Amino acid sequence: AQKVTQAQTEISVVEKEDVTLDCVYETRDTTYYLFWYKQPPSGELVFLIRRNSFDEQNEISGRYSWNFQKSTSSFNFTITASQVVDSAVYFCALSGPSGGKLIFGQGTELSVKP
Amino acid sequence: DAGVIQSPRHEVTEMGQEVTLRCKPISGHNSLFWYRQTMMRGLELLIYFNNNVPIDDSGMPEDRFSAKMPNASFSTLKIQPSEPRDSAVYFCASSLSGKSGIEQYFGPGTRLTVT
């Protein structure tokens, strides 16, 4: 069975702090895909990143970075120098080898205070 | 480029009424997904289509729910009769199946309230 666990329900930081959102997944597939989505207070779901199971290279995009470790089945997301606009619920998700159904974690609500 | 379009954005209806939610996927995408978001259950897949054919409907709660995709640019999710426990945000998403671009792009959602 596939499962995604985001153990942190809520995180609160002060602007300019770095913050890491944890994601642990379970799957029996050897090929799979991992995703992060952002849901701001307005409610839409915004795609942030996709990683393939065969590519463990970490990725950086501006203030965002992602650390994928197959050995620990984790796909963590770090925001450097957080800003108020980063306040949102962040979801980690998993899909199988052909894409298709996304299995979402329960989400982590990040609050960045000025 | 237009993203995924959903209508209506908000729907308030009384228990027992029929509700129809509509979705227009991103042009050129060949997979379409319906998800539901609630506080209790989070985000869960209801059904998805590939090339207009339903592939996985195991998440459809019961016979009151039905979904159709008559062509590549339109899908509906119907609830008949609606019940208060159907109150949720319903998202439609689309993707382009293949080695690249399998990420799903979501519409703005329809917030359904059944009283």
mmCIF file of C-alpha atoms in Angstrom:
data_model
loop_
_atom_site.group_PDB
_atom_site.id
_atom_site.type_symbol
_atom_site.label_atom_id
_atom_site.label_comp_id
_atom_site.label_asym_id
_atom_site.label_seq_id
_atom_site.Cartn_x
_atom_site.Cartn_y
_atom_site.Cartn_z
ATOM 1 C CA ALA A 1 0.000 0.000 0.000
ATOM 2 C CA GLN A 2 1.109 3.545 -0.626
ATOM 3 C CA LYS A 3 1.203 6.077 2.157
ATOM 4 C CA VAL A 4 2.552 9.574 2.777
ATOM 5 C CA THR A 5 3.151 10.901 6.264
ATOM 6 C CA GLN A 6 3.692 14.526 7.153
ATOM 7 C CA ALA A 7 4.203 14.368 10.885
ATOM 8 C CA GLN A 8 4.255 18.135 11.393
ATOM 9 C CA THR A 9 0.695 19.406 11.488
ATOM 10 C CA GLU A 10 1.570 23.043 12.106
ATOM 11 C CA ILE A 11 4.792 25.031 12.091
ATOM 12 C CA SER A 12 5.158 28.644 13.087
ATOM 13 C CA VAL A 13 8.300 30.658 12.350
ATOM 14 C CA VAL A 14 9.348 34.271 12.264
ATOM 15 C CA GLU A 15 10.205 35.851 8.943
ATOM 16 C CA LYS A 16 13.734 35.148 7.667
ATOM 17 C CA GLU A 17 14.015 31.899 9.590
ATOM 18 C CA ASP A 18 14.756 28.712 7.681
ATOM 19 C CA VAL A 19 12.165 25.967 7.959
ATOM 20 C CA THR A 20 12.086 22.322 6.889
ATOM 21 C CA LEU A 21 8.900 20.411 6.181
ATOM 22 C CA ASP A 22 9.209 16.660 6.572
ATOM 23 C CA CYS A 23 7.706 14.009 4.314
ATOM 24 C CA VAL A 24 8.047 10.244 4.668
ATOM 25 C CA TYR A 25 6.529 7.849 2.176
ATOM 26 C CA GLU A 26 5.804 4.144 1.793
ATOM 27 C CA THR A 27 5.487 2.276 -1.480
ATOM 28 C CA ARG A 28 6.276 -1.122 -2.956
ATOM 29 C CA ASP A 29 6.831 0.292 -6.412
ATOM 30 C CA THR A 30 10.413 0.529 -7.613
ATOM 31 C CA THR A 31 9.490 3.419 -9.873
ATOM 32 C CA TYR A 32 7.430 6.213 -8.389
ATOM 33 C CA TYR A 33 7.093 9.973 -8.296
ATOM 34 C CA LEU A 34 7.069 12.432 -5.420
ATOM 35 C CA PHE A 35 5.539 15.887 -5.409
ATOM 36 C CA TRP A 36 5.101 18.966 -3.286
ATOM 37 C CA TYR A 37 2.072 21.227 -3.597
ATOM 38 C CA LYS A 38 1.304 24.533 -1.897
ATOM 39 C CA GLN A 39 -2.192 25.549 -0.821
ATOM 40 C CA PRO A 40 -2.281 29.241 0.123
ATOM 41 C CA PRO A 41 -5.184 30.738 2.080
ATOM 42 C CA SER A 42 -7.002 31.394 -1.201
ATOM 43 C CA GLY A 43 -7.451 27.631 -1.516
ATOM 44 C CA GLU A 44 -5.947 26.632 -4.836
ATOM 45 C CA LEU A 45 -3.342 23.866 -5.074
ATOM 46 C CA VAL A 46 -0.103 24.983 -6.675
ATOM 47 C CA PHE A 47 2.398 22.482 -8.044
ATOM 48 C CA LEU A 48 5.936 23.087 -6.753
ATOM 49 C CA ILE A 49 8.120 20.137 -7.737
ATOM 50 C CA ARG A 50 8.199 16.559 -9.027
ATOM 51 C CA ARG A 51 10.983 14.056 -8.390
ATOM 52 C CA ASN A 52 11.460 10.624 -9.953
ATOM 53 C CA SER A 53 12.482 7.685 -7.795
ATOM 54 C CA PHE A 54 15.559 7.041 -9.922
ATOM 55 C CA ASP A 55 16.893 10.583 -9.508
ATOM 56 C CA GLU A 56 18.086 11.347 -5.996
ATOM 57 C CA GLN A 57 19.767 14.583 -6.904
ATOM 58 C CA ASN A 58 18.686 17.358 -4.616
ATOM 59 C CA GLU A 59 17.129 20.415 -6.160
ATOM 60 C CA ILE A 60 17.230 24.093 -5.401
ATOM 61 C CA SER A 61 14.913 26.719 -6.780
ATOM 62 C CA GLY A 62 15.479 30.141 -5.325
ATOM 63 C CA ARG A 63 14.692 29.964 -1.607
ATOM 64 C CA TYR A 64 13.234 26.471 -1.976
ATOM 65 C CA SER A 65 15.222 23.262 -1.802
ATOM 66 C CA TRP A 66 14.296 19.607 -1.685
ATOM 67 C CA ASN A 67 16.195 16.696 -0.191
ATOM 68 C CA PHE A 68 15.258 13.257 -1.521
ATOM 69 C CA GLN A 69 16.699 10.232 0.290
ATOM 70 C CA LYS A 70 15.538 6.793 -0.802
ATOM 71 C CA SER A 71 17.394 5.137 2.066
ATOM 72 C CA THR A 72 15.084 6.800 4.562
ATOM 73 C CA SER A 73 12.065 7.140 2.225
ATOM 74 C CA SER A 74 12.013 10.853 2.795
ATOM 75 C CA PHE A 75 11.449 13.876 0.588
ATOM 76 C CA ASN A 76 11.915 16.956 2.733
ATOM 77 C CA PHE A 77 11.303 20.550 1.721
ATOM 78 C CA THR A 78 13.301 23.494 3.056
ATOM 79 C CA ILE A 79 12.419 27.148 2.729
ATOM 80 C CA THR A 80 15.365 29.446 3.332
ATOM 81 C CA ALA A 81 14.794 32.938 4.700
ATOM 82 C CA SER A 82 11.058 32.439 4.980
ATOM 83 C CA GLN A 83 8.655 35.218 4.064
ATOM 84 C CA VAL A 84 5.096 35.980 5.087
ATOM 85 C CA VAL A 85 3.939 35.002 1.589
ATOM 86 C CA ASP A 86 5.181 31.474 2.280
ATOM 87 C CA SER A 87 2.342 31.011 4.769
ATOM 88 C CA ALA A 88 0.257 28.154 3.410
ATOM 89 C CA VAL A 89 -0.513 24.480 3.790
ATOM 90 C CA TYR A 90 2.087 22.332 2.064
ATOM 91 C CA PHE A 91 1.266 18.856 0.814
ATOM 92 C CA CYS A 92 3.638 16.061 -0.080
ATOM 93 C CA ALA A 93 2.252 13.485 -2.521
ATOM 94 C CA LEU A 94 3.195 10.180 -4.132
ATOM 95 C CA SER A 95 2.167 8.475 -7.357
ATOM 96 C CA GLY A 96 2.980 5.149 -8.957
ATOM 97 C CA PRO A 97 5.045 4.330 -12.062
ATOM 98 C CA SER A 98 2.466 5.505 -14.574
ATOM 99 C CA GLY A 99 1.505 8.643 -12.737
ATOM 100 C CA GLY A 100 -2.180 8.595 -12.072
ATOM 101 C CA LYS A 101 -3.605 8.748 -8.600
ATOM 102 C CA LEU A 102 -1.862 11.060 -6.141
ATOM 103 C CA ILE A 103 -1.641 9.909 -2.542
ATOM 104 C CA PHE A 104 -1.432 13.013 -0.387
ATOM 105 C CA GLY A 105 -0.068 13.495 3.085
ATOM 106 C CA GLN A 106 -2.219 15.311 5.620
ATOM 107 C CA GLY A 107 -0.395 18.572 4.984
ATOM 108 C CA THR A 108 1.712 20.904 7.107
ATOM 109 C CA GLU A 109 0.350 24.335 7.851
ATOM 110 C CA LEU A 110 3.188 26.848 7.817
ATOM 111 C CA SER A 111 2.685 30.217 9.411
ATOM 112 C CA VAL A 112 5.368 32.838 8.853
ATOM 113 C CA LYS A 113 5.006 35.810 11.132
ATOM 114 C CA PRO A 114 6.509 39.220 10.408
ATOM 115 C CA ASP B 1 -2.377 29.627 -21.086
ATOM 116 C CA ALA B 2 -5.650 28.930 -19.340
ATOM 117 C CA GLY B 3 -5.401 26.591 -16.419
ATOM 118 C CA VAL B 4 -7.983 24.070 -15.313
ATOM 119 C CA ILE B 5 -11.387 25.716 -15.169
ATOM 120 C CA GLN B 6 -14.044 24.653 -12.698
ATOM 121 C CA SER B 7 -17.595 25.825 -12.222
ATOM 122 C CA PRO B 8 -19.331 26.802 -10.124
ATOM 123 C CA ARG B 9 -16.796 28.094 -7.591
ATOM 124 C CA HIS B 10 -19.337 27.890 -4.790
ATOM 125 C CA GLU B 11 -22.497 25.858 -4.536
ATOM 126 C CA VAL B 12 -25.000 25.824 -1.711
ATOM 127 C CA THR B 13 -27.825 23.347 -1.987
ATOM 128 C CA GLU B 14 -30.344 21.549 0.155
ATOM 129 C CA MET B 15 -30.154 17.921 1.057
ATOM 130 C CA GLY B 16 -31.712 15.750 -1.604
ATOM 131 C CA GLN B 17 -30.997 18.066 -4.493
ATOM 132 C CA GLU B 18 -28.885 17.140 -7.492
ATOM 133 C CA VAL B 19 -25.519 18.857 -7.824
ATOM 134 C CA THR B 20 -23.390 18.996 -10.958
ATOM 135 C CA LEU B 21 -19.799 20.163 -10.893
ATOM 136 C CA ARG B 22 -18.011 20.981 -14.138
ATOM 137 C CA CYS B 23 -14.403 20.914 -15.248
ATOM 138 C CA LYS B 24 -12.468 21.948 -18.331
ATOM 139 C CA PRO B 25 -8.921 20.516 -18.312
ATOM 140 C CA ILE B 26 -5.848 22.191 -19.728
ATOM 141 C CA SER B 27 -5.869 21.902 -23.500
ATOM 142 C CA GLY B 28 -3.769 18.963 -24.664
ATOM 143 C CA HIS B 29 -3.816 17.128 -21.355
ATOM 144 C CA ASN B 30 -5.065 13.566 -21.604
ATOM 145 C CA SER B 31 -5.682 12.692 -17.961
ATOM 146 C CA LEU B 32 -8.326 14.223 -15.718
ATOM 147 C CA PHE B 33 -8.799 13.723 -11.994
ATOM 148 C CA TRP B 34 -11.510 14.553 -9.465
ATOM 149 C CA TYR B 35 -10.411 14.974 -5.845
ATOM 150 C CA ARG B 36 -12.302 15.873 -2.701
ATOM 151 C CA GLN B 37 -10.858 17.756 0.260
ATOM 152 C CA THR B 38 -12.344 17.591 3.743
ATOM 153 C CA MET B 39 -10.940 18.318 7.156
ATOM 154 C CA MET B 40 -11.500 14.745 8.273
ATOM 155 C CA ARG B 41 -10.138 12.868 5.268
ATOM 156 C CA GLY B 42 -7.808 15.355 3.635
ATOM 157 C CA LEU B 43 -7.327 15.173 -0.137
ATOM 158 C CA GLU B 44 -8.574 11.982 -1.723
ATOM 159 C CA LEU B 45 -9.036 10.858 -5.302
ATOM 160 C CA LEU B 46 -12.579 10.143 -6.386
ATOM 161 C CA ILE B 47 -12.030 9.122 -10.006
ATOM 162 C CA TYR B 48 -9.661 9.637 -12.880
ATOM 163 C CA PHE B 49 -9.903 9.413 -16.636
ATOM 164 C CA ASN B 50 -7.259 8.755 -19.233
ATOM 165 C CA ASN B 51 -8.128 9.653 -22.825
ATOM 166 C CA ASN B 52 -11.749 10.138 -21.685
ATOM 167 C CA VAL B 53 -11.985 6.596 -20.271
ATOM 168 C CA PRO B 54 -12.494 6.055 -16.519
ATOM 169 C CA ILE B 55 -9.439 4.245 -15.173
ATOM 170 C CA ASP B 56 -9.905 4.228 -11.412
ATOM 171 C CA ASP B 57 -13.202 5.014 -9.726
ATOM 172 C CA SER B 58 -12.473 3.196 -6.492
ATOM 173 C CA GLY B 59 -12.660 6.458 -4.568
ATOM 174 C CA MET B 60 -16.215 7.273 -5.578
ATOM 175 C CA PRO B 61 -18.096 7.124 -2.258
ATOM 176 C CA GLU B 62 -21.260 5.428 -3.428
ATOM 177 C CA ASP B 63 -23.834 5.230 -6.173
ATOM 178 C CA ARG B 64 -24.959 8.765 -5.501
ATOM 179 C CA PHE B 65 -21.773 9.947 -7.190
ATOM 180 C CA SER B 66 -21.198 9.690 -10.924
ATOM 181 C CA ALA B 67 -18.666 11.221 -13.292
ATOM 182 C CA LYS B 68 -18.521 11.554 -17.045
ATOM 183 C CA MET B 69 -16.035 12.755 -19.590
ATOM 184 C CA PRO B 70 -17.844 13.012 -22.919
ATOM 185 C CA ASN B 71 -14.869 14.601 -24.671
ATOM 186 C CA ALA B 72 -11.303 15.693 -24.041
ATOM 187 C CA SER B 73 -12.271 19.166 -22.915
ATOM 188 C CA PHE B 74 -15.095 18.592 -20.483
ATOM 189 C CA SER B 75 -15.989 16.510 -17.439
ATOM 190 C CA THR B 76 -18.788 16.508 -14.906
ATOM 191 C CA LEU B 77 -19.148 15.159 -11.393
ATOM 192 C CA LYS B 78 -22.727 14.640 -10.308
ATOM 193 C CA ILE B 79 -24.134 13.977 -6.865
ATOM 194 C CA GLN B 80 -27.728 12.810 -6.688
ATOM 195 C CA PRO B 81 -29.203 13.035 -4.113
ATOM 196 C CA SER B 82 -26.809 15.250 -2.158
ATOM 197 C CA GLU B 83 -26.305 14.847 1.587
ATOM 198 C CA PRO B 84 -24.750 17.146 4.215
ATOM 199 C CA ARG B 85 -21.713 14.848 4.475
ATOM 200 C CA ASP B 86 -20.921 15.629 0.834
ATOM 201 C CA SER B 87 -19.962 19.161 1.884
ATOM 202 C CA ALA B 88 -16.344 19.608 0.815
ATOM 203 C CA VAL B 89 -14.087 21.293 -1.708
ATOM 204 C CA TYR B 90 -14.012 19.367 -4.972
ATOM 205 C CA PHE B 91 -10.935 19.801 -7.126
ATOM 206 C CA CYS B 92 -10.451 18.878 -10.734
ATOM 207 C CA ALA B 93 -6.904 18.351 -12.015
ATOM 208 C CA SER B 94 -5.369 17.455 -15.345
ATOM 209 C CA SER B 95 -2.036 16.121 -16.536
ATOM 210 C CA LEU B 96 -0.228 14.947 -19.619
ATOM 211 C CA SER B 97 0.584 11.258 -19.166
ATOM 212 C CA GLY B 98 4.015 10.163 -20.235
ATOM 213 C CA LYS B 99 7.606 10.148 -19.169
ATOM 214 C CA SER B 100 7.582 13.872 -18.587
ATOM 215 C CA GLY B 101 4.962 16.216 -17.342
ATOM 216 C CA ILE B 102 2.965 13.824 -15.217
ATOM 217 C CA GLU B 103 2.435 16.437 -12.579
ATOM 218 C CA GLN B 104 -1.178 17.323 -12.071
ATOM 219 C CA TYR B 105 -2.412 20.887 -12.344
ATOM 220 C CA PHE B 106 -5.384 21.731 -10.210
ATOM 221 C CA GLY B 107 -8.350 23.960 -10.798
ATOM 222 C CA PRO B 108 -9.497 26.487 -8.183
ATOM 223 C CA GLY B 109 -11.985 24.043 -6.700
ATOM 224 C CA THR B 110 -15.719 24.080 -6.063
ATOM 225 C CA ARG B 111 -16.774 24.621 -2.474
ATOM 226 C CA LEU B 112 -19.955 22.607 -1.963
ATOM 227 C CA THR B 113 -22.207 23.139 1.020
ATOM 228 C CA VAL B 114 -25.192 20.856 1.481
ATOM 229 C CA THR B 115 -27.643 22.004 4.148
#
